[in-house]
Amino acid sequence: MAESRRSDSAGEASRQRQFLNVVSRQEATSRFRQHLHLEPVGAEDVSLSEARHRVLAEDIRSPVDVPAFDRSNVDGFAMVAADTFGAQEEAPVRVRPAGEVIAPGVFPETAVRHGQAVAIATGGMLPRGADCVVMIEHTDLVEQDGETWVEISRSAVPGQFVTFAGTDVANGEAVAWTGQLLSSREIGVLAAIGRERVRVYRRPRVAVISTGDEIVPPGQPLPTGCVYDSNAAILSAAVEELGGEPVPHGSIPDNEEELQQALEKAMTCDVVVLSGGTSKGAGDLSYRVVERLGNPGIVAHGVALKPGKPVCLAVTDGKPVVILPGFPTSAIFTFHEFVAPVIRALAGLPIEERPSIKATLPVRVNSDRGRLEYLLVGLVGGGNQLAAYPMGKGSGSVTTFSLADGFIRIDEQTEIVEPGAEVTVTLLDREMKPADLVVIGSHCVGLDTILGRLRREGLTIKTMHVGSLAGLNAARRGECDLAGMHLLDPGTGEYNRPFVTDELELVQGYRRLQCLVFRPGDGRFESKPPVEAVKRALADSDCMMINRNSGSGTRALIDRLLEDAGASRDQPPPGYGIQAKSHNAVAAAVRQGRADWGVAIDRVANDYGLAATPLQDEHYDFVIPRERRGRPAVQRFRELLDSPAVKQELSSLGFRPAAAQ
Amino acid sequence: MAESRRSDSAGEASRQRQFLNVVSRQEATSRFRQHLHLEPVGAEDVSLSEARHRVLAEDIRSPVDVPAFDRSNVDGFAMVAADTFGAQEEAPVRVRPAGEVIAPGVFPETAVRHGQAVAIATGGMLPRGADCVVMIEHTDLVEQDGETWVEISRSAVPGQFVTFAGTDVANGEAVAWTGQLLSSREIGVLAAIGRERVRVYRRPRVAVISTGDEIVPPGQPLPTGCVYDSNAAILSAAVEELGGEPVPHGSIPDNEEELQQALEKAMTCDVVVLSGGTSKGAGDLSYRVVERLGNPGIVAHGVALKPGKPVCLAVTDGKPVVILPGFPTSAIFTFHEFVAPVIRALAGLPIEERPSIKATLPVRVNSDRGRLEYLLVGLVGGGNQLAAYPMGKGSGSVTTFSLADGFIRIDEQTEIVEPGAEVTVTLLDREMKPADLVVIGSHCVGLDTILGRLRREGLTIKTMHVGSLAGLNAARRGECDLAGMHLLDPGTGEYNRPFVTDELELVQGYRRLQCLVFRPGDGRFESKPPVEAVKRALADSDCMMINRNSGSGTRALIDRLLEDAGASRDQPPPGYGIQAKSHNAVAAAVRQGRADWGVAIDRVANDYGLAATPLQDEHYDFVIPRERRGRPAVQRFRELLDSPAVKQELSSLGFRPAAAQ
């Protein structure tokens, strides 16, 4: 039974390949759009208070003049400007007050004649005959012989302090157009012409379906081997950002009938987006269900793109149905590539061109021939030049997309991009905001704590966890403000200092305790000095270790430990090839039984409920490029590092202070 | 009674002056903030689907590793990389299949040993002992002597196609921070670590109250002398844009008791914003009500700002209460100056710095000494240089703010900014988007029609209605693509052509009929030739005309008409000083009885139900700077102008084709 399932699966996987008939991105797009009606899906009336961020579905002409009458802009007297000629402080002109005061909202009954003035409030309607308003400050009411006069102390010109009817908006004038995106500014004008409701394009409804047995909705417990459904959340929010209305359809297990039902329900929406589990088997199931749609049905399955090769594009009766790959980065990239422009068109919005910027690639990048590759990068300033670091976590990562500044395109013909190459980075956000502090290097929970404080003080921080050595090199190139490192020099047995070159300043950080970690109760390791414990492990062919990536400070420690225990370089112990990239990955493997021992800091061992034998009091320090020492965020970082509050917090996390120099 | 009301009003206005104790913008801001707690108003839990555009009120550390296990990135076989060394197409390596296929979401029971391979699907959990995955494409299942083998045709390296646990996010790693604005990208990461709800800052609730007897809510009929309430709409939408929640409190008439009640109700909100009617009297009423608030109450009333001098800032028990001036531009400027930063702080958002750009002022600007003036400008490209045109409609305009690209600051000491001065323009939007077509000059409903078509084709258009002469000059300076004009050369009696200089091309537009307009049934004008009619008007001292602004084509026509009718230059007829700025303003004045006659095009006379005697078949043409003729939007404009559809539409609007050349 087990064997037959296995063979079936392998066979199925081979068959699935047959369906992938990889076409170019252009070909896929053109086949897809050919069957779509890229027009707004409809219109609806909304009140002005709901109109923000909506797209107008009508041209709007004003049914009124704004203002609707000649309006006084000040408190004062409406009169004939010619009557004021020659008036000055020492020789005021006298006119007779006439009529009632003209308040806003009141139609003035009396006309003004030569020699007369009518009191008018700001916003009041200019009476017939008046051609200007004299400010109250330049008038005086005087009584003489039982009669009241208005004295004018400054001459006026015709039209003074008057806004004529229709000056702002003329009756019949177009003030807004079909396709216009409404912000507070347009809404103000629409209110001013008396519009209470406007016709806007209906938001396209986008069904979002996640598939896969291993997919668990956020908020629920996570069984081993399962993953939280991040695609539904990010796709739904992205649909909103594009002007659509996401309609969640939940996570559907790998069951053809349930998937069929979900798809049928989803077809009431304007667009249907499925994203596979991470398994191609699940993708195949979605494909089988979507394959039954006709007119025309699937138009492309397999696109020469990385990430995103297995994307499947279908149209049925003009409705787009897309199966995105399950891996988060693949899903969001193919979504933005194929689905986003469709949503914007259906919402009546123009295609947005993302801005781009030039940068230099500091490292070598390999790419697959025959596929257009989108490589997510983080941008950091190096002098006048930006450096574009590949984010490097692969298409299965969800943080890659959230932390990247943009991406570069590597065309189908290019296999290698050499370090130093100039690249064009398409930005993910509209703007490239420089961070107050750029931190590249080894990751540490203690460092996280200090950066969290800086963030709460309002500073923006960009971090890239690339390991000690890569961080050191980035600091040497001036690409970061700060690199966390813990590199042991095998020659001197000293941490970090031997690696510091002239352009860098070493800032003492703290100590962390590297330990041999194992499951509690494992007699092979318990209560034994590390070298003894590793010797026992080497003697047991069933005993699995877990290694760390080369270039990491911990890897150097592991290699020394193995050497001390007499391991052979030529025949490394089982598990030596598994190069986990963090303390956490080591601890997780040991806890889950995928390995029996590894090296990690005590803090992490505690978090995972593992036993830990102290191995080395490690120095976690910082290097700062000298030319960047004066930056305010760098100075603030150093202040915090020296502060009693941070020292106490680090201590509570299990980190110890560096010895006094 | 009437007299006493008038005197009271004048007296009140004088008294109100006393309260204005004008302070500088800095002083006002500092007094205001001193009494405010510029901290987030509180926090609340929301589900992830509601979290977009919200601000995090907690630091979020991951409670899980992502992925939670060592994950296969492909369909294939999990095995020990060392077993594949030397494998190639011609010399494959054979291993024994073991265990069941590892599907995603399943915990693998068996461990892998040397010489073994376990089938694994993408997303599956790497079994103990395996350190790599070989893709299905590089394997074959072979049967030999009744036994099944897996043949490997390519050698693998440890870690190949494996994402180690915690690589993406490590257990305990901080992934999001207090104060972070959530977009789809962050939401994806929060879902991936299993968060379903997040703590975000509560949106500050902002009460919006409009005051004034003349204020009418949009959607209702507009009595003469009244204005639609645009402030409530624009302020509410702006509150949303700033991260607050607007709470509409309606329009309150100038009644102290009602205003008092409205204010009391509004005090349940976090911020209270009143905007006066356009009358200072109404502002005074708001002031009297707000004055009763204590601890400390009003902190500034009168700020040396233009627009916005009468703004009143109060704080009571830490709650900001602000009375904005009633005029739309004053209201929105003072709102952005004083209230917007407060709303952002209460929402937990950083202050946004608006971007700025250098430009040249093409015209002279006068400013008041002693007040900081913000002058709204429209930006147009002139060669490599941007020109910043003052929008010029004053603080009573609502379109000024909606059409402006930005504003310049003119400091307290400056009275005159000369043409050609370099100015710094603070942009109102985050970006300065160049328009596809810039149109400066005389406004015409016919031109509007063509521009509407271009807009519906997706082109962005910037229009500035500055009159024929100013448009001609802008075209000569290369600041626009197109200027609409109708200038009569008195010497030749010819329209437009005599004004065209070498750098410009004249494009024939259409004819519009200028008419003498008057109310139907007015015996002074009906059925008389225009010159005769005007002669009658001049003879009647009760008869009021309405003029047009100098520089407009219509003004030239009016002056010639008056001359023909024998009017004296020294003693112009009543109303000559009232210089309306559009055909609509002329028609509105005549319809409302504020004037008896004027000159306007027949189309507008019809719209206002006025009688019209033909005066002159006017040529409305376009000039295009020669260097801009090749621009796609210009070419498209000319195509449309020549198209039968546009000709028919112009004709239906009452415009006639230009005579064939």
XYZ file of N, CA and C in Angstrom, chain A residues 355-498:
432
model
N 7.824 53.067 -9.967
C 9.054 53.813 -10.231
C 10.271 52.895 -10.130
N 11.367 53.289 -10.761
C 12.582 52.484 -10.667
C 13.787 53.369 -10.387
N 14.885 52.723 -10.024
C 16.056 53.438 -9.534
C 17.290 52.595 -9.894
N 18.408 53.258 -10.124
C 19.636 52.527 -10.466
C 20.380 52.114 -9.200
N 21.016 50.948 -9.246
C 21.798 50.493 -8.094
C 22.885 49.557 -8.586
N 23.786 49.214 -7.677
C 24.863 48.282 -7.999
C 24.637 46.994 -7.221
N 24.861 45.891 -7.872
C 24.728 44.587 -7.230
C 26.057 44.270 -6.535
N 26.098 44.136 -5.210
C 27.393 43.927 -4.550
C 27.863 42.465 -4.603
N 26.980 41.561 -4.971
C 27.341 40.140 -4.955
C 26.996 39.497 -6.287
N 27.573 38.332 -6.522
C 27.311 37.604 -7.760
C 25.945 36.927 -7.661
N 25.193 36.949 -8.776
C 23.891 36.299 -8.790
C 23.834 35.314 -9.960
N 23.415 34.094 -9.664
C 23.198 33.091 -10.713
C 21.720 33.035 -11.049
N 21.419 32.852 -12.316
C 20.022 32.799 -12.723
C 19.822 31.650 -13.705
N 18.592 31.194 -13.818
C 18.289 30.098 -14.749
C 18.163 30.643 -16.159
N 18.795 29.986 -17.086
C 18.642 30.331 -18.496
C 17.229 29.953 -18.930
N 16.626 30.785 -19.765
C 15.322 30.411 -20.320
C 14.138 30.884 -19.491
N 14.402 31.495 -18.325
C 13.304 32.040 -17.535
C 13.623 33.473 -17.152
N 12.637 34.321 -17.274
C 12.787 35.684 -16.774
C 12.741 35.608 -15.252
N 13.780 36.117 -14.598
C 13.802 36.023 -13.139
C 13.589 37.396 -12.510
N 12.694 37.451 -11.535
C 12.525 38.641 -10.710
C 13.239 38.371 -9.401
N 14.221 39.186 -9.087
C 15.001 38.967 -7.879
C 14.716 40.108 -6.901
N 14.150 39.759 -5.764
C 13.852 40.778 -4.756
C 15.135 41.257 -4.097
N 15.249 42.580 -3.928
C 16.474 43.144 -3.350
C 16.130 44.170 -2.263
N 17.064 44.307 -1.354
C 17.008 45.378 -0.368
C 18.022 46.426 -0.765
N 17.655 47.703 -0.690
C 18.563 48.773 -1.106
C 19.208 49.416 0.107
N 20.532 49.586 0.031
C 21.214 50.344 1.082
C 22.163 51.312 0.418
N 22.361 52.449 1.070
C 23.193 53.487 0.487
C 24.653 53.187 0.720
N 25.470 53.214 -0.319
C 26.918 53.086 -0.193
C 27.505 54.310 -0.855
N 27.851 55.349 -0.066
C 28.335 56.595 -0.660
C 27.232 57.219 -1.492
N 27.577 57.580 -2.740
C 26.572 58.179 -3.623
C 25.747 57.122 -4.333
N 26.104 55.894 -4.103
C 25.584 54.794 -4.905
C 24.715 53.919 -4.007
N 23.667 53.379 -4.590
C 22.858 52.417 -3.854
C 23.354 51.012 -4.160
N 23.363 50.168 -3.137
C 23.679 48.764 -3.355
C 22.395 47.963 -3.227
N 22.190 47.024 -4.152
C 20.976 46.206 -4.157
C 21.341 44.791 -3.710
N 20.993 44.462 -2.479
C 21.283 43.133 -1.944
C 20.152 42.172 -2.255
N 20.448 41.037 -2.872
C 19.403 40.019 -3.027
C 18.903 39.611 -1.636
N 17.593 39.436 -1.505
C 17.040 39.120 -0.192
C 17.326 37.683 0.193
N 17.399 36.826 -0.831
C 18.032 35.528 -0.635
C 17.323 34.473 0.167
N 16.045 34.619 0.448
C 15.396 33.559 1.201
C 14.547 32.639 0.321
N 14.446 32.959 -0.953
C 13.726 32.059 -1.845
C 12.240 32.310 -1.876
N 11.586 31.597 -2.806
C 10.184 31.882 -3.073
C 9.263 31.366 -1.978
N 9.788 30.520 -1.086
C 8.957 30.022 0.004
C 8.832 31.022 1.133
N 9.589 32.124 1.047
C 9.619 33.089 2.141
C 8.488 34.112 2.037
N 7.934 34.475 3.172
C 6.926 35.531 3.173
C 7.552 36.864 3.595
N 8.646 36.792 4.368
C 9.281 38.044 4.824
C 10.041 38.713 3.690
N 10.524 37.914 2.746
C 11.296 38.483 1.640
C 10.531 39.614 0.977
N 9.284 39.346 0.642
C 8.489 40.346 -0.048
C 8.187 41.535 0.855
N 8.013 41.260 2.142
C 7.652 42.368 3.023
C 8.846 43.267 3.311
N 10.057 42.716 3.257
C 11.228 43.514 3.608
C 11.936 44.110 2.389
N 11.642 43.582 1.211
C 12.354 44.045 0.016
C 11.964 45.479 -0.319
N 12.911 46.206 -0.929
C 12.598 47.546 -1.441
C 12.121 47.469 -2.883
N 12.578 46.434 -3.593
C 12.193 46.342 -4.993
C 12.722 45.059 -5.586
N 12.688 44.978 -6.898
C 13.212 43.779 -7.550
C 13.935 44.161 -8.826
N 14.854 43.276 -9.228
C 15.511 43.467 -10.518
C 15.047 42.342 -11.438
N 15.098 42.609 -12.737
C 14.750 41.600 -13.742
C 16.037 41.026 -14.312
N 16.125 39.714 -14.351
C 17.260 39.076 -15.029
C 16.678 38.322 -16.210
N 17.073 38.719 -17.417
C 16.357 38.201 -18.588
C 16.681 36.734 -18.865
N 15.964 36.170 -19.822
C 16.031 34.739 -20.118
C 17.435 34.307 -20.530
N 18.214 35.222 -21.116
C 19.512 34.848 -21.683
C 20.643 34.905 -20.666
N 20.381 35.538 -19.509
C 21.470 35.784 -18.572
C 21.547 34.694 -17.515
N 22.766 34.123 -17.365
C 22.936 33.091 -16.343
C 23.651 33.627 -15.110
N 24.503 34.616 -15.345
C 25.301 35.147 -14.230
C 25.301 36.668 -14.284
N 25.034 37.303 -13.148
C 25.230 38.742 -13.046
C 26.416 38.931 -12.095
N 27.457 39.590 -12.600
C 28.695 39.711 -11.822
C 28.567 40.786 -10.747
N 29.330 40.646 -9.657
C 29.323 41.699 -8.623
C 29.757 43.026 -9.239
N 29.140 44.105 -8.819
C 29.494 45.426 -9.344
C 28.636 45.816 -10.538
N 27.821 44.907 -11.035
C 26.978 45.232 -12.188
C 25.951 46.284 -11.800
N 25.683 47.204 -12.756
C 24.625 48.171 -12.506
C 23.281 47.534 -12.869
N 22.321 47.691 -11.977
C 21.001 47.091 -12.217
C 19.925 48.159 -12.026
N 18.774 47.929 -12.646
C 17.619 48.811 -12.465
C 16.662 48.136 -11.490
N 16.399 48.817 -10.398
C 15.541 48.244 -9.370
C 14.151 48.862 -9.490
N 13.156 48.019 -9.725
C 11.772 48.480 -9.722
C 11.311 48.507 -8.271
N 10.860 49.676 -7.813
C 10.520 49.819 -6.392
C 9.131 49.244 -6.105
N 8.984 48.625 -4.944
C 7.689 48.058 -4.550
C 6.766 49.146 -4.004
N 7.333 50.127 -3.321
C 6.532 51.261 -2.862
C 6.719 52.415 -3.828
N 5.855 53.405 -3.709
C 5.958 54.555 -4.592
C 7.236 55.337 -4.338
N 7.718 55.262 -3.109
C 8.885 56.060 -2.754
C 9.959 55.184 -2.138
N 11.178 55.615 -2.287
C 12.307 54.963 -1.634
C 12.638 55.819 -0.423
N 12.240 55.340 0.756
C 12.506 56.121 1.961
C 13.803 55.648 2.593
N 14.803 56.504 2.693
C 16.043 56.055 3.320
C 15.811 55.811 4.807
N 16.345 54.702 5.308
C 16.180 54.375 6.723
C 17.127 55.234 7.559
N 16.720 55.492 8.815
C 17.600 56.233 9.718
C 18.821 55.403 10.102
N 18.644 54.081 10.136
C 19.731 53.197 10.563
C 19.667 51.927 9.731
N 20.809 51.561 9.130
C 20.872 50.317 8.358
C 21.776 49.341 9.103
N 21.218 48.175 9.422
C 21.946 47.176 10.197
C 22.058 45.908 9.364
N 23.296 45.533 9.033
C 23.515 44.317 8.244
C 24.467 43.430 9.030
N 24.175 42.144 9.110
C 25.122 41.256 9.787
C 24.439 40.111 10.475
N 25.017 39.712 11.612
C 24.504 38.567 12.350
C 23.275 38.991 13.146
N 22.296 38.102 13.166
C 21.090 38.406 13.916
C 21.249 38.012 15.384
N 20.702 38.826 16.267
C 20.676 38.449 17.676
C 19.445 39.044 18.343
N 18.830 38.244 19.210
C 17.652 38.700 19.946
C 17.986 39.924 20.796
N 19.226 39.999 21.305
C 19.634 41.146 22.122
C 19.660 42.419 21.284
N 20.223 42.311 20.093
C 20.249 43.452 19.167
C 18.820 43.876 18.821
N 17.957 42.889 18.574
C 16.539 43.153 18.304
C 15.910 44.054 19.366
N 16.278 43.794 20.605
C 15.737 44.543 21.732
C 16.091 46.021 21.638
N 17.359 46.284 21.318
C 17.800 47.681 21.224
C 17.140 48.356 20.021
N 17.079 47.645 18.899
C 16.461 48.217 17.697
C 14.982 48.495 17.933
N 14.326 47.622 18.700
C 12.913 47.845 19.030
C 12.732 49.164 19.768
N 13.663 49.477 20.682
C 13.591 50.764 21.387
C 13.749 51.929 20.422
N 14.714 51.826 19.515
C 14.907 52.894 18.535
C 13.650 53.064 17.684
N 13.047 51.955 17.300
C 11.826 52.026 16.479
C 10.710 52.733 17.240
N 10.604 52.415 18.525
C 9.553 53.062 19.316
C 9.823 54.548 19.476
N 11.102 54.951 19.343
C 11.426 56.389 19.375
C 11.144 57.046 18.021
N 10.648 56.272 17.047
C 10.241 56.846 15.770
C 11.273 56.710 14.665
N 12.401 56.066 14.945
C 13.408 55.899 13.896
C 13.025 54.751 12.972
N 13.370 54.907 11.686
C 13.158 53.797 10.765
C 14.459 53.021 10.636
N 14.339 51.715 10.664
C 15.518 50.856 10.685
C 15.375 49.780 9.637
N 16.433 49.568 8.897
C 16.435 48.456 7.953
C 17.452 47.437 8.436
N 17.005 46.189 8.570
C 17.927 45.138 9.007
C 18.012 44.071 7.932
N 19.224 43.550 7.757
C 19.395 42.401 6.873
C 20.270 41.399 7.594
N 19.731 40.209 7.817
C 20.459 39.179 8.551
C 21.226 38.318 7.575
N 22.488 38.645 7.401
C 23.271 37.928 6.401
C 24.444 37.185 7.031
N 24.560 37.218 8.358
C 25.675 36.561 9.031
C 26.813 37.541 9.304
N 27.715 37.130 10.215
C 28.791 38.013 10.673
C 29.701 38.474 9.549
N 30.163 37.519 8.724
C 31.182 37.841 7.731
C 30.634 38.781 6.655
N 29.439 38.485 6.165
C 28.843 39.333 5.134
C 28.531 40.718 5.703
N 28.165 40.781 6.976
C 27.911 42.061 7.629
C 29.185 42.879 7.724
N 30.280 42.218 8.120
C 31.585 42.878 8.220
C 31.978 43.476 6.871
N 31.786 42.702 5.812
C 32.143 43.192 4.471
C 31.258 44.354 4.030
N 29.979 44.295 4.381
C 29.075 45.403 4.054
C 29.523 46.668 4.786
N 29.944 46.521 6.030
C 30.420 47.673 6.807
C 31.683 48.240 6.175
N 32.573 47.364 5.716
C 33.803 47.836 5.064
C 33.475 48.628 3.813
N 32.440 48.221 3.101
C 32.035 48.939 1.884
C 31.174 50.170 2.207
N 30.933 50.387 3.496
C 30.144 51.558 3.891
C 28.674 51.435 3.561
N 28.170 50.212 3.443
C 26.773 50.025 3.056
C 25.818 49.983 4.244
N 26.377 49.936 5.443
C 25.499 49.918 6.615
C 26.057 50.847 7.686
N 25.219 51.118 8.671
C 25.658 51.947 9.797
C 26.269 51.094 10.892
N 25.924 49.818 10.869
C 26.176 48.976 12.025
C 26.147 47.530 11.555
N 27.138 46.724 12.002
C 27.071 45.291 11.727
C 27.285 44.547 13.035
N 26.354 43.648 13.359
C 26.524 42.789 14.530
C 27.361 41.590 14.141
N 28.368 41.237 14.951
C 29.240 40.124 14.562
C 29.749 39.365 15.774
N 30.079 38.113 15.552
C 30.709 37.280 16.587
C 31.592 36.290 15.859
N 32.764 36.794 15.409
C 33.699 35.956 14.664
C 34.916 35.672 15.528
N 35.196 34.398 15.685
C 36.351 33.983 16.483
C 37.548 33.827 15.554
N 38.652 34.498 15.902
C 39.867 34.338 15.109
C 40.585 33.082 15.601
N 40.706 32.060 14.771
C 41.281 30.803 15.265
C 42.734 30.987 15.713
N 43.433 31.918 15.065
C 44.844 32.113 15.402
C 45.022 32.643 16.818
N 44.316 33.699 17.158
C 44.517 34.365 18.451
C 43.516 33.896 19.497
N 42.455 33.225 19.056
C 41.390 32.851 20.010
C 40.591 34.063 20.451
N 40.825 35.202 19.759
C 40.134 36.435 20.147
C 38.925 36.655 19.242
N 37.873 37.237 19.838
C 36.672 37.538 19.064
C 36.758 38.905 18.382
N 36.355 39.003 17.180
C 36.011 40.233 16.457
C 37.174 41.196 16.212
N 37.925 41.574 17.270
C 38.940 42.611 17.110
C 39.901 42.325 15.964
N 40.391 41.100 15.815
C 41.345 40.859 14.715
C 40.762 41.149 13.333
